[in-house]
Short mmCIF file of C-alpha atoms and ligand atoms in Angstrom, two decimals:
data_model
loop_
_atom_site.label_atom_id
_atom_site.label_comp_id
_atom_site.label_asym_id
_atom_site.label_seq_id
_atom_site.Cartn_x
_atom_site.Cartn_y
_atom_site.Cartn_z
CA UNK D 1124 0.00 0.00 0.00
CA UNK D 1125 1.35 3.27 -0.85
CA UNK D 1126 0.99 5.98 1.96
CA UNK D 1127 2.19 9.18 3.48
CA UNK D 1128 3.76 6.57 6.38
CA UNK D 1129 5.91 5.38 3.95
CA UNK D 1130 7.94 8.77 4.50
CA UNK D 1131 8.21 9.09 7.73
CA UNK D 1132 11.73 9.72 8.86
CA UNK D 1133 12.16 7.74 12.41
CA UNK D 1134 14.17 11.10 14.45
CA UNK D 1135 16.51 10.35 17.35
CA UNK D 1136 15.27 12.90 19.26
CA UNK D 1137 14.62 16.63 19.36
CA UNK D 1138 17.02 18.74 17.80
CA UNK D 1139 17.62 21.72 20.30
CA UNK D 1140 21.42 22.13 19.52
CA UNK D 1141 22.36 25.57 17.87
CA UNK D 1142 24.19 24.71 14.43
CA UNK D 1143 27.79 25.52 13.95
CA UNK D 1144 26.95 26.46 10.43
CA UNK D 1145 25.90 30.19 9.77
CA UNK D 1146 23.11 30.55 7.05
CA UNK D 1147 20.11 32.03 7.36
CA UNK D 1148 16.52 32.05 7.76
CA UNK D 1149 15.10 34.84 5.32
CA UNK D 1150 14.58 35.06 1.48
CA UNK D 1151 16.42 37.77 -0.38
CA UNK D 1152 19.55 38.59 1.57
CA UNK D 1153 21.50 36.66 -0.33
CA UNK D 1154 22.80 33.97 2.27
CA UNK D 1155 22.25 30.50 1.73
CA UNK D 1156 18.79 29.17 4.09
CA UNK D 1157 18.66 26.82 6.60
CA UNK D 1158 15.97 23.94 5.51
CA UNK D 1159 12.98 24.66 7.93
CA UNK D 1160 11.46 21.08 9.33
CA UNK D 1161 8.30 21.38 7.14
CA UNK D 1162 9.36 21.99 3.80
CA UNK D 1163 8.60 18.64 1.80
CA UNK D 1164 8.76 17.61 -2.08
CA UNK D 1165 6.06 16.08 -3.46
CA UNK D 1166 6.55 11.98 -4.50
CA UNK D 1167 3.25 11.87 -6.78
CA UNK D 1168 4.23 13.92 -9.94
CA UNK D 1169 3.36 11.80 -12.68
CA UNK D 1170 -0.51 11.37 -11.57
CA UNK D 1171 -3.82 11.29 -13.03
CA UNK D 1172 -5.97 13.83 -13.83
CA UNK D 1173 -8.82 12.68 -12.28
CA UNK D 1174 -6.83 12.19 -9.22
CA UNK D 1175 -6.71 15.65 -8.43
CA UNK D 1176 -10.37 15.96 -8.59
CA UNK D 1177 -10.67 13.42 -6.08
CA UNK D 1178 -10.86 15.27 -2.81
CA UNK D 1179 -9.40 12.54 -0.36
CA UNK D 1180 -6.34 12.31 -2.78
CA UNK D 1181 -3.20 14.01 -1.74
CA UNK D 1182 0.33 13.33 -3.22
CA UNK D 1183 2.76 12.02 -0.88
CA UNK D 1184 5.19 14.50 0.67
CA UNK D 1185 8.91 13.50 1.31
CA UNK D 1186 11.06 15.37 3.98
CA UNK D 1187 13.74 17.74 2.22
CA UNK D 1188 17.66 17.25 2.80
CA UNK D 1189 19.48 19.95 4.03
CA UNK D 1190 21.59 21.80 6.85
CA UNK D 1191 18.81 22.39 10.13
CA UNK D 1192 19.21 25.68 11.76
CA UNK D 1193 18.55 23.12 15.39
CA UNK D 1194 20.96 19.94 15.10
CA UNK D 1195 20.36 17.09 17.48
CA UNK D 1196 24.08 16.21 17.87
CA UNK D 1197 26.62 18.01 19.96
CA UNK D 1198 29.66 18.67 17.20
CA UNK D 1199 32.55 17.95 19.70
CA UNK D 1200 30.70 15.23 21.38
CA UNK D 1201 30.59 13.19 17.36
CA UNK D 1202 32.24 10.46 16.55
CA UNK D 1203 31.14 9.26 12.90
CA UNK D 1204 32.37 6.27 11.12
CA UNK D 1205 31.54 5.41 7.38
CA UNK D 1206 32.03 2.23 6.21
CA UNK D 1207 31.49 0.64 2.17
CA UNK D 1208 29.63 -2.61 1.08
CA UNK D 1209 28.98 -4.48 -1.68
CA UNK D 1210 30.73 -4.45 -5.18
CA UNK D 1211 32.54 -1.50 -6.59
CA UNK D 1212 30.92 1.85 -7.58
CA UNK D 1213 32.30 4.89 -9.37
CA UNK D 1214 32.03 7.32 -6.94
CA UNK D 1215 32.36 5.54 -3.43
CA UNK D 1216 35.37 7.85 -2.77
CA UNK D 1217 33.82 11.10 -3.67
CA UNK D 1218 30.86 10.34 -0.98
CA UNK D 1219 33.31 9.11 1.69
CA UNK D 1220 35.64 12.70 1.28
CA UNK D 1221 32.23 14.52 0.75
CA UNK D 1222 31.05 13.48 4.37
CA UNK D 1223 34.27 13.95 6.02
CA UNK D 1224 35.15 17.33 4.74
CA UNK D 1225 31.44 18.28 5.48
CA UNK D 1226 31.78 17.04 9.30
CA UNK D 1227 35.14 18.41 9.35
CA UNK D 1228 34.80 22.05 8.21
CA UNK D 1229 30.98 22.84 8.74
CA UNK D 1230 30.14 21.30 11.92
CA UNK D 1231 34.04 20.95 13.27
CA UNK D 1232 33.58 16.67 13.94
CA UNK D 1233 37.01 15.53 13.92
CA UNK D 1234 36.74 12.23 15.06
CA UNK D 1235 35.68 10.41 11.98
CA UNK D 1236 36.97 6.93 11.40
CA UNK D 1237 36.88 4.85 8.32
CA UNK D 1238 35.60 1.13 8.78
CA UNK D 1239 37.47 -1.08 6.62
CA UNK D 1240 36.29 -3.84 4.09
CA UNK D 1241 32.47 -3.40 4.92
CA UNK D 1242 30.29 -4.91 7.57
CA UNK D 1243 33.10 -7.36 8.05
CA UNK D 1244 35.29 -4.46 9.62
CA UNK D 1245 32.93 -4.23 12.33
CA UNK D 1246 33.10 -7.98 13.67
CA UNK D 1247 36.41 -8.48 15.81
CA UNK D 1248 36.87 -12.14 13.97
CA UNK D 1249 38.17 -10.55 11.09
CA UNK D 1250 40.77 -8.14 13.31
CA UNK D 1251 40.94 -5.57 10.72
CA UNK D 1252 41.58 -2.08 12.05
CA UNK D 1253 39.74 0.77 12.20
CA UNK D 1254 41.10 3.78 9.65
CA UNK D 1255 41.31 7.70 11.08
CA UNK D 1256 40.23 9.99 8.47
CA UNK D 1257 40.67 13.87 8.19
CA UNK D 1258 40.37 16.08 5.06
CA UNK D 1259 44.32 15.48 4.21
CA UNK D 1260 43.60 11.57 3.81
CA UNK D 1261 41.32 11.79 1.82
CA UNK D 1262 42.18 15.11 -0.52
CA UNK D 1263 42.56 13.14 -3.68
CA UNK D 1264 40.52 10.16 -3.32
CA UNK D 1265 37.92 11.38 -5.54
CA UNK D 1266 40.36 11.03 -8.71
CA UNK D 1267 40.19 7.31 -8.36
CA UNK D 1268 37.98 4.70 -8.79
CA UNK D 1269 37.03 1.62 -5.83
CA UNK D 1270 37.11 2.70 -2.26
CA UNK D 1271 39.77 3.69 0.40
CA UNK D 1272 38.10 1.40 2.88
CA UNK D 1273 37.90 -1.97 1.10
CA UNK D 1274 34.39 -3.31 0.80
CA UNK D 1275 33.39 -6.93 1.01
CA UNK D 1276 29.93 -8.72 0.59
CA UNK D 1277 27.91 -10.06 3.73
CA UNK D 1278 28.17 -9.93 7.46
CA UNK D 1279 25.16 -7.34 7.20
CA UNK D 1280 23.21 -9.95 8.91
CA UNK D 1281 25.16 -10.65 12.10
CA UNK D 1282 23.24 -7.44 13.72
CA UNK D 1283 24.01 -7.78 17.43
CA UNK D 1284 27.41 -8.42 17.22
CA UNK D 1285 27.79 -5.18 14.23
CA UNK D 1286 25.59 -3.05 16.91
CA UNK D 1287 28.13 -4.49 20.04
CA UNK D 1288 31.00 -3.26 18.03
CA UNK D 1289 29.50 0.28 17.32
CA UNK D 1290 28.78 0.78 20.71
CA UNK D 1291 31.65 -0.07 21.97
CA UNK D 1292 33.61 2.14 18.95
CA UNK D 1293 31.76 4.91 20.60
CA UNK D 1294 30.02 5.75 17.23
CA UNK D 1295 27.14 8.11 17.39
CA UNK D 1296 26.53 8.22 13.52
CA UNK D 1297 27.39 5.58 11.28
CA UNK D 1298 27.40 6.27 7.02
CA UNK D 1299 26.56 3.17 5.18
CA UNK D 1300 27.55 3.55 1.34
CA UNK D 1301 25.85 0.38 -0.40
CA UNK D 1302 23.14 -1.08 -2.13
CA UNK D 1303 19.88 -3.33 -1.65
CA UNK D 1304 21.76 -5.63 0.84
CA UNK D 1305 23.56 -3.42 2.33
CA UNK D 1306 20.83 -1.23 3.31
CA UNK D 1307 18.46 -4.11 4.64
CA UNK D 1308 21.89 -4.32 7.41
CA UNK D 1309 21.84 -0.75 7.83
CA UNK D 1310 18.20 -0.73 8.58
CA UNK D 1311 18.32 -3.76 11.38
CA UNK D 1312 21.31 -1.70 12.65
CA UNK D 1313 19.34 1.26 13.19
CA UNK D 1314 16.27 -0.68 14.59
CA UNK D 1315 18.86 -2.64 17.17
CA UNK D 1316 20.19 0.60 18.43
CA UNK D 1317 16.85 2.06 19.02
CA UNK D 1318 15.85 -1.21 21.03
CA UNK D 1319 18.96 -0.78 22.99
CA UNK D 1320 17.79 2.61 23.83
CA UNK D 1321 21.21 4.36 22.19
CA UNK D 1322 20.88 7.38 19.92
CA UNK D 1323 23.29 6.34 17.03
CA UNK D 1324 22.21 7.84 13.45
CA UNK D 1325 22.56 5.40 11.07
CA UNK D 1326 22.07 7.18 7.26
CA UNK D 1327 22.45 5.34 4.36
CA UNK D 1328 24.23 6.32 1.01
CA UNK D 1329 22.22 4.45 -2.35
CA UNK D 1330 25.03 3.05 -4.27
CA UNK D 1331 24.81 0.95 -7.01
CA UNK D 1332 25.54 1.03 -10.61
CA UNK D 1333 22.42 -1.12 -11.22
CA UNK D 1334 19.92 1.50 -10.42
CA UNK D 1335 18.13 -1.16 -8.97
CA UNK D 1336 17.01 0.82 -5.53
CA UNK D 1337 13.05 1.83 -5.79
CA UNK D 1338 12.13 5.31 -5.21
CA UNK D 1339 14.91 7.10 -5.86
CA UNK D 1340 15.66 8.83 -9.04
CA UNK D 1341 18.89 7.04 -9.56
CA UNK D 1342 21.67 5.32 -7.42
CA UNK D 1343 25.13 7.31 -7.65
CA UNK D 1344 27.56 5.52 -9.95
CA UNK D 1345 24.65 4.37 -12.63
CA UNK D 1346 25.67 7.13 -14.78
CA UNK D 1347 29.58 6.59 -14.90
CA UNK D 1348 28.71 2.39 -15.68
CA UNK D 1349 26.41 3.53 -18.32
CA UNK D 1350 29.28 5.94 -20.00
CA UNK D 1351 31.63 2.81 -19.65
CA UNK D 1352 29.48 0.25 -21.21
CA UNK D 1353 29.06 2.87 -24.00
CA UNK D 1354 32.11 2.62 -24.90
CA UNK D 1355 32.76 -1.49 -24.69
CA UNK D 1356 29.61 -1.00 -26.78
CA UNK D 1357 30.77 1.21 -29.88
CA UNK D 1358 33.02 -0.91 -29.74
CA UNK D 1359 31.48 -3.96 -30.86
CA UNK D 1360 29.62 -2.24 -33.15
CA UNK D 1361 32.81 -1.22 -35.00
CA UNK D 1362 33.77 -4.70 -35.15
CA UNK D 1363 30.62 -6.04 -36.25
CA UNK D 1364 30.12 -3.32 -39.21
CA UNK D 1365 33.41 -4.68 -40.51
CA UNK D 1366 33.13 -7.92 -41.63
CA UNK D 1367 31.00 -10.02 -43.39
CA UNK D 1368 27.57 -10.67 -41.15
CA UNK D 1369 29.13 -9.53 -38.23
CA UNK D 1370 27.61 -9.52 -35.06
CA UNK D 1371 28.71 -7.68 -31.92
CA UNK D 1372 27.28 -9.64 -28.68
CA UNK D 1373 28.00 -7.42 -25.54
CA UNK D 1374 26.76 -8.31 -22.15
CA UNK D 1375 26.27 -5.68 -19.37
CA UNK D 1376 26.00 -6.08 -15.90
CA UNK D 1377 22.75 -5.65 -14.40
CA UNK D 1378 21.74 -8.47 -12.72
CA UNK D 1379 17.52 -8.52 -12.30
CA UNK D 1380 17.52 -5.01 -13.41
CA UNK D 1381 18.06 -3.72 -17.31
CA UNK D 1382 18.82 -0.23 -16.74
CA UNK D 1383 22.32 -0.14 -17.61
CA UNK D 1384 21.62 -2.29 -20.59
CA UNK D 1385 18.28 -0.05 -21.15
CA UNK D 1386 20.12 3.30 -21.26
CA UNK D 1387 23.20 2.11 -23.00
CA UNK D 1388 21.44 1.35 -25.69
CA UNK D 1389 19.84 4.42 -25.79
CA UNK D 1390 22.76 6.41 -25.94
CA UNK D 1391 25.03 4.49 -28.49
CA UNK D 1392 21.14 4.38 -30.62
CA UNK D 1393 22.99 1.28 -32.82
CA UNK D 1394 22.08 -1.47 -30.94
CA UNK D 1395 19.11 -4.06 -32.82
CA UNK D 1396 18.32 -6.20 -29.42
CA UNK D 1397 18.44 -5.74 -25.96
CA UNK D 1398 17.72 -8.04 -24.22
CA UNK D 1399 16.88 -7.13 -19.96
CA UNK D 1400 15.64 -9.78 -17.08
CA UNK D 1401 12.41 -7.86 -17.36
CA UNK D 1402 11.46 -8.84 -21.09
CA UNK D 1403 11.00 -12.72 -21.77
CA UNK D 1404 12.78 -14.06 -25.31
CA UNK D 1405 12.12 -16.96 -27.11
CA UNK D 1406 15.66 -18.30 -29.17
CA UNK D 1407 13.74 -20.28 -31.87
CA UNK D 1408 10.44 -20.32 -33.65
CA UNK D 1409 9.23 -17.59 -36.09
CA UNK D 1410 9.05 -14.83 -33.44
CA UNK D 1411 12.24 -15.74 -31.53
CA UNK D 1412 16.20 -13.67 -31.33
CA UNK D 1413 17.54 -16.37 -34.24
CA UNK D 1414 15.13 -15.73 -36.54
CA UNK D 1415 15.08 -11.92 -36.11
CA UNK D 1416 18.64 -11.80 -36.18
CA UNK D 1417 18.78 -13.69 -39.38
CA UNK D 1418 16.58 -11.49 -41.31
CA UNK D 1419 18.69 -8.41 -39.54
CA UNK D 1420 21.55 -9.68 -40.88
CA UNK D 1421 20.30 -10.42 -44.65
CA UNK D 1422 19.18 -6.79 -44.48
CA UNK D 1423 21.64 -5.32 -43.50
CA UNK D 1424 24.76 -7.74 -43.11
CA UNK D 1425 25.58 -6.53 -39.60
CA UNK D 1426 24.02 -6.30 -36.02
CA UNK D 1427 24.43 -5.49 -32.39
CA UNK D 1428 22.98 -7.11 -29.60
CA UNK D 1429 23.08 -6.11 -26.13
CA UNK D 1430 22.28 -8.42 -22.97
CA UNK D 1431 22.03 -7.92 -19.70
CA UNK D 1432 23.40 -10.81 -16.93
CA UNK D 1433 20.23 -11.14 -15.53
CA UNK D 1434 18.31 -11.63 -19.02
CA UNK D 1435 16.99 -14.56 -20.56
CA UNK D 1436 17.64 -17.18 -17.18
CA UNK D 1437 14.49 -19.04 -18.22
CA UNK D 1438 16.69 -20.44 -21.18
CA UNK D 1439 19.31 -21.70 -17.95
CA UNK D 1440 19.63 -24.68 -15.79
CA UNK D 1441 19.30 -22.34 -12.01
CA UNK D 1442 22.62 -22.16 -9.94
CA UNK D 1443 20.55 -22.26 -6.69
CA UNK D 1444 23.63 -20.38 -5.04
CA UNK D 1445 23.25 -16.75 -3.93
CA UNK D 1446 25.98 -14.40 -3.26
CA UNK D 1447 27.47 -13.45 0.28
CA UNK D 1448 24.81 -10.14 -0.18
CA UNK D 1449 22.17 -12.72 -0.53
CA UNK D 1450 21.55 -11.73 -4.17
CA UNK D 1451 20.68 -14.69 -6.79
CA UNK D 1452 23.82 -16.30 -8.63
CA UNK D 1453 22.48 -16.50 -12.24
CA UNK D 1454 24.23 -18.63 -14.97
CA UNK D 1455 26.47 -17.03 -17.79
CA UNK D 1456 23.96 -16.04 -20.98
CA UNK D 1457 26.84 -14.48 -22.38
CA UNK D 1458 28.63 -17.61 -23.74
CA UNK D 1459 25.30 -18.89 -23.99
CA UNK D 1460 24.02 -16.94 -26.64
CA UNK D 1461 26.86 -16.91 -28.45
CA UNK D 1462 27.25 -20.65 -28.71
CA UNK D 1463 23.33 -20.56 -29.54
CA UNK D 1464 24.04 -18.22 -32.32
CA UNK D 1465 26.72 -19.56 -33.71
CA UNK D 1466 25.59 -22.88 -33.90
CA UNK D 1467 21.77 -21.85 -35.57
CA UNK D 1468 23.56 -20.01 -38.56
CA UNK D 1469 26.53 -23.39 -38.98
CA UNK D 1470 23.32 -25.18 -39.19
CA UNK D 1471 22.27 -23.17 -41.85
CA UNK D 1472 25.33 -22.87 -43.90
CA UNK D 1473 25.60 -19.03 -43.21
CA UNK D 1474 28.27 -16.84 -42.59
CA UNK D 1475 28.48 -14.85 -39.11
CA UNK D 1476 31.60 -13.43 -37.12
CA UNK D 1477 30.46 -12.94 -33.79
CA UNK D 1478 32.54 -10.81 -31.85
CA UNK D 1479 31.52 -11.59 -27.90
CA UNK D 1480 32.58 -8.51 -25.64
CA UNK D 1481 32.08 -8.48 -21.82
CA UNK D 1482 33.12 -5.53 -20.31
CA UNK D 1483 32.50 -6.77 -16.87
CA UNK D 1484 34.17 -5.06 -13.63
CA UNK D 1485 35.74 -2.51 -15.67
CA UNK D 1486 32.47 -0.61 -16.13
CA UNK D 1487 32.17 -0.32 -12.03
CA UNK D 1488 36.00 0.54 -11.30
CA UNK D 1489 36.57 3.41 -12.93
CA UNK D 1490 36.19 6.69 -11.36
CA UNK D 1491 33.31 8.83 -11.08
CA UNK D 1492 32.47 10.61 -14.25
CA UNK D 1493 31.23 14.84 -13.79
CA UNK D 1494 27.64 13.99 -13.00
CA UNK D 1495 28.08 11.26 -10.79
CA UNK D 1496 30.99 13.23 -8.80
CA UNK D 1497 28.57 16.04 -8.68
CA UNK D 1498 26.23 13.53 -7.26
CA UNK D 1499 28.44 12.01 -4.80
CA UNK D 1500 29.52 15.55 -3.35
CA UNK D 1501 25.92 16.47 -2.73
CA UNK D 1502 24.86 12.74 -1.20
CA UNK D 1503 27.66 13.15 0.86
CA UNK D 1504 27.34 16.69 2.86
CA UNK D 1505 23.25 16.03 2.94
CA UNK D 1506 23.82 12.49 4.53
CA UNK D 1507 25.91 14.57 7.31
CA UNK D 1508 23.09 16.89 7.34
CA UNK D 1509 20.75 14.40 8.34
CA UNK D 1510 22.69 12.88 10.95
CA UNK D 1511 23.62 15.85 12.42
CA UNK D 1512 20.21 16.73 12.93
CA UNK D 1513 19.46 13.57 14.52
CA UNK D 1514 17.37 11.69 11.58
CA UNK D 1515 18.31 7.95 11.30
CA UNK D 1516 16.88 4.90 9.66
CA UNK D 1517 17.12 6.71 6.17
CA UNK D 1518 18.91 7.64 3.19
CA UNK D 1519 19.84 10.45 1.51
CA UNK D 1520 18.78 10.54 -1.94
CA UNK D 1521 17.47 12.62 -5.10
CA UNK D 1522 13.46 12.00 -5.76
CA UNK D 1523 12.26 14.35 -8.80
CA UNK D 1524 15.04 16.67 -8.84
CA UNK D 1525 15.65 17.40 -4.83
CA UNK D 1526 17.41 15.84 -2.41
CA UNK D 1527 15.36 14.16 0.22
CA UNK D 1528 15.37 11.78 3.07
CA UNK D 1529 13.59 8.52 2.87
CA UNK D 1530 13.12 5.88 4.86
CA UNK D 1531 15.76 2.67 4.01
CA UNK D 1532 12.76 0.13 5.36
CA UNK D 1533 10.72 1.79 1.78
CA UNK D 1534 13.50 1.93 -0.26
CA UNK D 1535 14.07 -1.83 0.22
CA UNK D 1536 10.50 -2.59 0.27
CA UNK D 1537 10.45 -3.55 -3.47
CA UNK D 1538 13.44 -3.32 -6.55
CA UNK D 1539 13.31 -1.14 -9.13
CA UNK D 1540 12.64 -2.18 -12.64
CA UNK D 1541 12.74 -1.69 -15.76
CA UNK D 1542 8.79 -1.12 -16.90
CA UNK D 1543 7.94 -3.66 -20.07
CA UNK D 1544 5.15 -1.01 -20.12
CA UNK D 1545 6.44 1.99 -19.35
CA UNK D 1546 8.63 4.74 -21.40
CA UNK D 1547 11.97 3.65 -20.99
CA UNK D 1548 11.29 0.32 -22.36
CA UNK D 1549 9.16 1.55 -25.51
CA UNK D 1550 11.64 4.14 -26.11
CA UNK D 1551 14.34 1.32 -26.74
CA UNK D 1552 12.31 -1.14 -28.88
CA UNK D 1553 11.43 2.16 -31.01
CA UNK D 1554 15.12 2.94 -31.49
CA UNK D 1555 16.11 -0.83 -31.70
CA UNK D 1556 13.32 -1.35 -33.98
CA UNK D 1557 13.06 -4.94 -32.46
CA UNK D 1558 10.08 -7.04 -31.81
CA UNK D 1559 7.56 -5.59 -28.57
CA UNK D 1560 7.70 -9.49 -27.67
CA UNK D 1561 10.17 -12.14 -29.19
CA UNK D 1562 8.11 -14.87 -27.56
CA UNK D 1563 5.86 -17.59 -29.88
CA UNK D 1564 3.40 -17.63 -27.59
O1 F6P E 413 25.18 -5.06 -7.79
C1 F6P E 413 26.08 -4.48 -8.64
C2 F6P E 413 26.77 -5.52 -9.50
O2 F6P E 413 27.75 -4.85 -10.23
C3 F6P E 413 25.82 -6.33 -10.39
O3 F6P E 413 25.50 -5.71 -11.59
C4 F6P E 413 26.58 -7.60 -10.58
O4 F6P E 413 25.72 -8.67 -10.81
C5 F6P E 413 27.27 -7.78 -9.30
O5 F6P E 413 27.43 -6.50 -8.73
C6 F6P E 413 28.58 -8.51 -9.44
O6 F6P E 413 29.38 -8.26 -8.33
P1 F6P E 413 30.41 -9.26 -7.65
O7 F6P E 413 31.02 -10.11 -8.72
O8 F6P E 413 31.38 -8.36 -6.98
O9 F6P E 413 29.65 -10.06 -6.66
#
């Protein structure tokens, strides 16, 4: 059920601590405002016109990031620690120095400590140790890719001992930069420190080049992968175009989500398929990929096809593993397809180079591109924001075009997907020109 409780932000406590940072409270002399506790951005945009004649219907309004003029937290009294999850993400570094030079210069926190290698850093077995950070350490992290921490997968789940180890760090706000997985941790973190009756903000950071995290407007590092695959994409379509029925197979990561896949192919515009976890193919039979890729190819002697991991699994014998995040392990379409294709046109006698290009990791390790670095910087110094003013529970995030806070236990209530019926998906099979459906029926 979608409701205005879905945006409540759970609150440590009042806020009755003067800030540190001077701005203002009044339009028009030219010094940046404080964000007053009742300013909100609408969710429900795209709506229906008979909606708003409705009288009980009311869009849902989200609390708006920003520096508080009344912070919860006593500055010299902080002790913050951030710590990265999950796989690689352009622009992990940029949040992490984002959040320390914002506690650092605006609200004077300098006790900030760096958890290494993810949840894992927090649970004594592993003995790794803690990492002090200051604005010198982390100066030029931003012009690399990966994170100064370390990041592993799992451990999220082991909340006791993760909360026993915060409160015996002597954290009172803890950044978690991560994903789906990561957050569900995050979240049980912040519930466990509430039943322990401790006031520890916990304030996640949505990272994840698979722009798989619902309600938000995009998950920082999606636009850097996307720039990336573009390129391991033009790529193949070079090759293709240059020999005789040549066909450029790329596969994207993205595992039940085809946005990368979805917007690369978009913005090279010379892909023919794409093929996304969210869109059921048939191989053979008159409306399957092999047929349409023949007739592609006798037209006009070269295509480009572009799969996501997650795509076509029904074709797959299951793994039944999942990953240490507790994610799916699906099996490899990549070789998959290609073995499928190449065998259907030896069958029939026909020439095809296929040209099989996996770009993998190296469309998540590179460094943040402008937008996403813009991003990051902006995540970062509103998810200090929010703790500082005592909100926890949450993440920081952009929702139409302003920064918000929303609540991790909604933004991990469902995944984000790519619509069969919406826009994004029409706009690719219109600039593919592929079939709505390859299935037979
Ligand atoms: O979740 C992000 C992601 O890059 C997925 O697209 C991919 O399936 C997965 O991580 C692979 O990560 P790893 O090999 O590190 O588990």
């Amino acid at each position: 059920m979608d409701t205005q409780e879905q945006f409540t932000i759970p609150r440590l406590g009042e806020a009755k601590v003067s800030s540190p940072i001077k701005m203002s409270l009044v339009d028009g002399d030219k010094i940046a405002n404080y964000v007053k506790d009742d300013e909100a951005i609408l969710y429900d945009i795209d709506i229906r016109k008979q909606d708003l004649q409705e009288a009980a219907w009311k869009p849902r309004q989200m609390e708006k990031a920003g520096p508080r003029e009344k912070i919860y937290f006593s500055p010299s009294h902080v002790h913050a620690g951030i710590v990265t999850c999950g796989g690689l993400c352009p622009g992990i570094n940029d949040v992490i120095r984002s959040i320390v030079r914002t506690l650092w210069y605006r609200y004077g926190v300098k006790r900030i400590t760096g958890i290494p290698n993810g949840f894992k850093g927090l649970l004594p077995e592993y003995g790794f140790s803690p990492i002090e950070l200051d604005p010198d350490i982390v100066d030029d992290i931003h012009k690399v890719g990966g994170t100064i921490l370390g990041t592993s997968r799992g451990g999220g789940e082991r909340t006791g001992e993760l909360t026993d180890t915060i409160e015996r760090m002597n954290l009172n706000i803890l950044f978690v930069i991560g994903g789906d997985g990561t957050q569900k941790g995050a979240l049980k973190i912040a519930s466990e420190v509430l039943r322990r009756g401790l006031r520890i903000s916990v304030i996640g950071i949505p990272k994840t080049i698979d722009n798989d995290l619902a309600f938000l407007q995009k998950s920082f590092g999606f636009e850097t992968a996307v720039g990336r695959a573009t390129e391991a994409v033009a790529g193949a379509h070079t090759e293709a175009h240059s020999t005789i029925n040549g066909v450029g197979l790329v596969k994207l990561m993205g595992r039940d989500s085809g946005f990368i896949a979805a917007h690369t192919a978009l913005a090279v515009n010379e892909a023919n398929f794409v093929l996304i976890p969210e869109v059921p193919f048939d191989l053979d039979g008159s409306n399957g990929l092999l047929v349409h890729l023949e007739k592609r190819l006798a037209e006009r002697g070269h295509a480009l096809i572009i799969v996501a991991e997650g795509a076509g699994q029904e074709h797959l014998p299951p793994t039944h593993m999942t990953d240490r995040s507790g994610n799916k392990v699906y099996n490899d379409i990549g070789p998959f397809l290609k073995d499928r294709i190449n065998a259907y046109f030896t069958e029939k006698n026909i020439e095809v180079n296929l040209k099989y290009i996996d770009p993998s990791y190296i469309i998540r390790s590179s460094r943040a591109d402008a937008t996403d670095a813009y991003y990051c910087s902006r995540l970062g110094s509103h998810a200090v924001h929010a703790a500082m003013a005592g909100r926890t529970g949450m993440l920081v995030s952009l929702v139409n075009t302003y920064y918000v806070h929303l609540p991790i236990e909604t933004v991990i209530s469902r995944r984000h997907t790519v619509d069969p019926e919406g826009s994004l998906w029409r706009d690719v099979v219109e600039a593919t020109r592929q079939p709505v459906l390859m299935k037979n029926r």
